[in-house]
C-alpha positions as CSV (number, residue, x, y, z in Angstrom):
1,M,-12.1,-1.9,8.5
2,I,-10.6,-5.5,8.1
3,L,-11.1,-5.6,4.1
4,Q,-9.2,-2.1,3.5
5,N,-6.2,-3.1,5.7
6,N,-5.5,-6.2,3.9
7,M,-6.5,-5.3,0.4
8,E,-3.1,-4.1,-0.6
9,N,-1.4,-7.2,0.6
10,L,-3.5,-9.5,-1.0
11,K,-3.1,-7.2,-4.4
12,K,0.6,-8.0,-4.0
13,L,0.0,-11.7,-4.1
14,G,-2.3,-11.3,-7.2
15,I,-5.5,-11.8,-5.0
16,P,-8.5,-9.5,-5.7
17,L,-10.6,-8.9,-2.5
18,I,-14.1,-9.1,-3.7
19,V,-17.1,-8.4,-1.8
20,I,-20.7,-10.1,-2.7
21,G,-23.6,-9.0,-1.2
22,S,-27.3,-10.5,-1.0
23,G,-29.1,-7.2,-1.5
24,S,-29.6,-4.8,-4.4
25,G,-26.9,-3.0,-6.7
26,K,-27.9,0.1,-4.7
27,G,-27.1,-1.5,-1.4
28,G,-23.6,-2.4,-2.8
29,K,-22.9,1.0,-3.8
30,L,-23.9,2.3,-0.5
31,F,-21.6,-0.5,1.2
32,A,-18.7,0.9,-0.8
33,S,-19.4,4.4,-0.2
34,D,-19.8,3.6,3.7
35,A,-16.7,1.2,3.9
36,S,-14.7,3.4,1.6
37,Y,-14.3,0.6,-0.3
38,P,-13.7,0.4,-4.2
39,P,-17.0,-0.2,-5.9
40,E,-15.4,-2.1,-8.7
41,Y,-14.8,-4.9,-6.1
42,V,-18.4,-5.0,-5.0
43,Y,-21.1,-7.2,-6.2
44,A,-24.8,-8.1,-5.6
45,N,-26.3,-11.0,-5.6
46,P,-30.1,-10.3,-4.9
47,D,-31.5,-13.7,-5.5
48,R,-29.1,-15.1,-3.2
49,K,-28.2,-17.9,-5.1
50,L,-24.6,-17.7,-4.2
51,Y,-25.4,-17.4,-0.5
52,K,-27.5,-20.5,-0.5
53,G,-24.8,-22.1,-2.6
54,L,-22.3,-21.3,-0.1
55,K,-24.4,-22.6,2.6
56,M,-24.2,-19.7,4.5
57,R,-25.8,-18.9,7.8
58,E,-28.8,-17.1,8.5
59,G,-30.5,-16.5,11.9
60,K,-34.2,-16.4,12.6
61,N,-34.1,-14.0,15.4
62,I,-31.7,-11.8,17.4
63,K,-30.5,-14.5,19.6
64,D,-29.5,-16.8,16.5
65,I,-26.9,-14.0,15.2
66,T,-25.3,-12.8,18.6
67,N,-22.0,-14.4,20.2
68,K,-23.0,-17.1,22.6
69,E,-19.6,-16.7,24.5
70,K,-19.7,-14.3,27.4
71,K,-19.3,-10.7,25.7
72,K,-16.9,-7.9,26.5
73,R,-18.6,-4.6,26.9
74,K,-17.0,-3.3,23.6
75,Q,-18.4,-6.4,21.8
76,K,-21.9,-5.6,23.3
77,R,-21.7,-1.9,22.4
78,S,-20.7,-2.9,19.0
79,T,-23.7,-5.0,18.2
80,C,-26.0,-2.4,19.8
81,C,-24.6,0.2,17.8
82,G,-24.8,-2.3,14.4
83,L,-28.3,-2.5,15.3
84,L,-29.0,1.2,15.6
85,Y,-27.2,1.7,12.5
86,Y,-29.1,-0.8,10.4
87,F,-32.5,0.5,11.8
88,W,-31.4,4.2,11.3
89,N,-30.3,3.4,7.7
90,R,-33.4,1.6,7.0
91,L,-35.3,4.8,7.9
92,I,-33.1,6.9,6.0
93,R,-32.2,4.8,2.7
94,G,-35.0,2.3,2.6
95,E,-34.2,-1.4,2.3
96,Q,-31.2,-2.5,3.9
97,G,-31.1,-6.3,3.3
98,N,-31.5,-9.0,5.8
99,I,-30.5,-8.2,9.3
100,Y,-30.2,-12.0,10.5
101,Q,-27.7,-13.1,7.4
102,L,-24.2,-13.8,8.4
103,G,-21.2,-13.2,6.0
104,G,-18.0,-15.2,5.4
105,T,-14.7,-15.2,3.7
106,F,-13.9,-17.4,0.9
107,L,-10.8,-17.9,-1.1
108,V,-11.6,-19.1,-4.8
109,D,-9.2,-19.8,-7.8
110,K,-9.7,-18.6,-11.3
111,N,-11.4,-22.0,-12.0
112,G,-13.6,-21.7,-9.5
113,K,-12.0,-24.2,-7.1
114,L,-12.6,-23.4,-3.4
115,L,-9.5,-23.2,-1.6
116,F,-10.4,-21.9,1.8
117,E,-13.7,-21.1,3.4
118,Y,-14.9,-19.5,7.0
119,R,-18.7,-18.8,7.7
120,A,-19.5,-16.5,10.4
121,S,-21.1,-17.9,13.6
122,F,-22.6,-14.8,14.7
123,A,-22.5,-11.0,13.9
124,N,-19.1,-9.3,14.2
125,D,-17.6,-12.6,13.8
126,E,-15.1,-11.2,11.2
127,F,-12.4,-13.4,10.0
128,E,-8.9,-12.0,11.0
129,H,-7.5,-11.5,7.5
130,S,-4.0,-10.3,8.5
131,E,-3.7,-13.7,10.5
132,F,-4.6,-15.5,7.4
133,I,-2.5,-13.7,5.2
134,Q,0.5,-14.4,7.3
135,N,-0.2,-17.7,8.7
136,Y,-2.5,-19.7,6.3
137,L,-2.1,-18.2,2.9
138,P,1.3,-18.8,2.1
139,E,0.6,-22.8,2.6
140,I,-2.4,-22.7,0.3
141,I,-0.8,-20.7,-2.5
142,Q,2.2,-23.6,-2.4
143,K,-0.2,-26.4,-2.1
144,Y,-2.1,-24.8,-5.3
145,K,1.2,-24.2,-6.9
146,N,2.0,-28.0,-6.4
147,E,-1.3,-29.2,-7.6
148,Q,-1.1,-27.0,-10.6
149,N,2.5,-28.3,-11.3
150,E,1.3,-31.8,-10.9
151,N,-1.7,-31.2,-13.2
152,D,0.7,-29.8,-15.8
153,K,3.1,-32.9,-15.6
154,N,0.0,-35.2,-16.0
155,C,-1.0,-33.2,-19.0
156,K,2.5,-33.4,-20.8
157,I,2.7,-37.1,-20.1
158,N,-0.8,-38.0,-21.5
159,Q,0.0,-35.7,-24.6
160,L,3.1,-38.0,-25.0
161,Q,1.2,-41.4,-24.9
């Protein structure tokens, strides 16, 4: 899974990779177990305030969450398997959340400033984190450091006045 493959790379940069789901705490534990993801990095937001606040996308039917572009056979199989897995888990485990809600990737600093955002357009539209780490993250970190240095300079100037 993309998350686990890049978690160590992000840790080296001092960036924890946190998963926030719209389901229950039980669902978060099941996700952590299924995805072999550390449970201390999985949080639940059952009232979906964060999901709504980030203006995440939610479909009304299956067509809304499927890729509109011509699908390859592998993508079709992946979507079909995902739906089967969802319904199987629903039978076995009970409530599994909303099948129509789509995810995203966000980079937020310690102060809550949004540095990067990506919203999925369809199911299986996962952001390629390794490409992000190599091509975009260094630039974002440098820009952030420059802004912090500028803020520090302004604070020192204001203190002197």
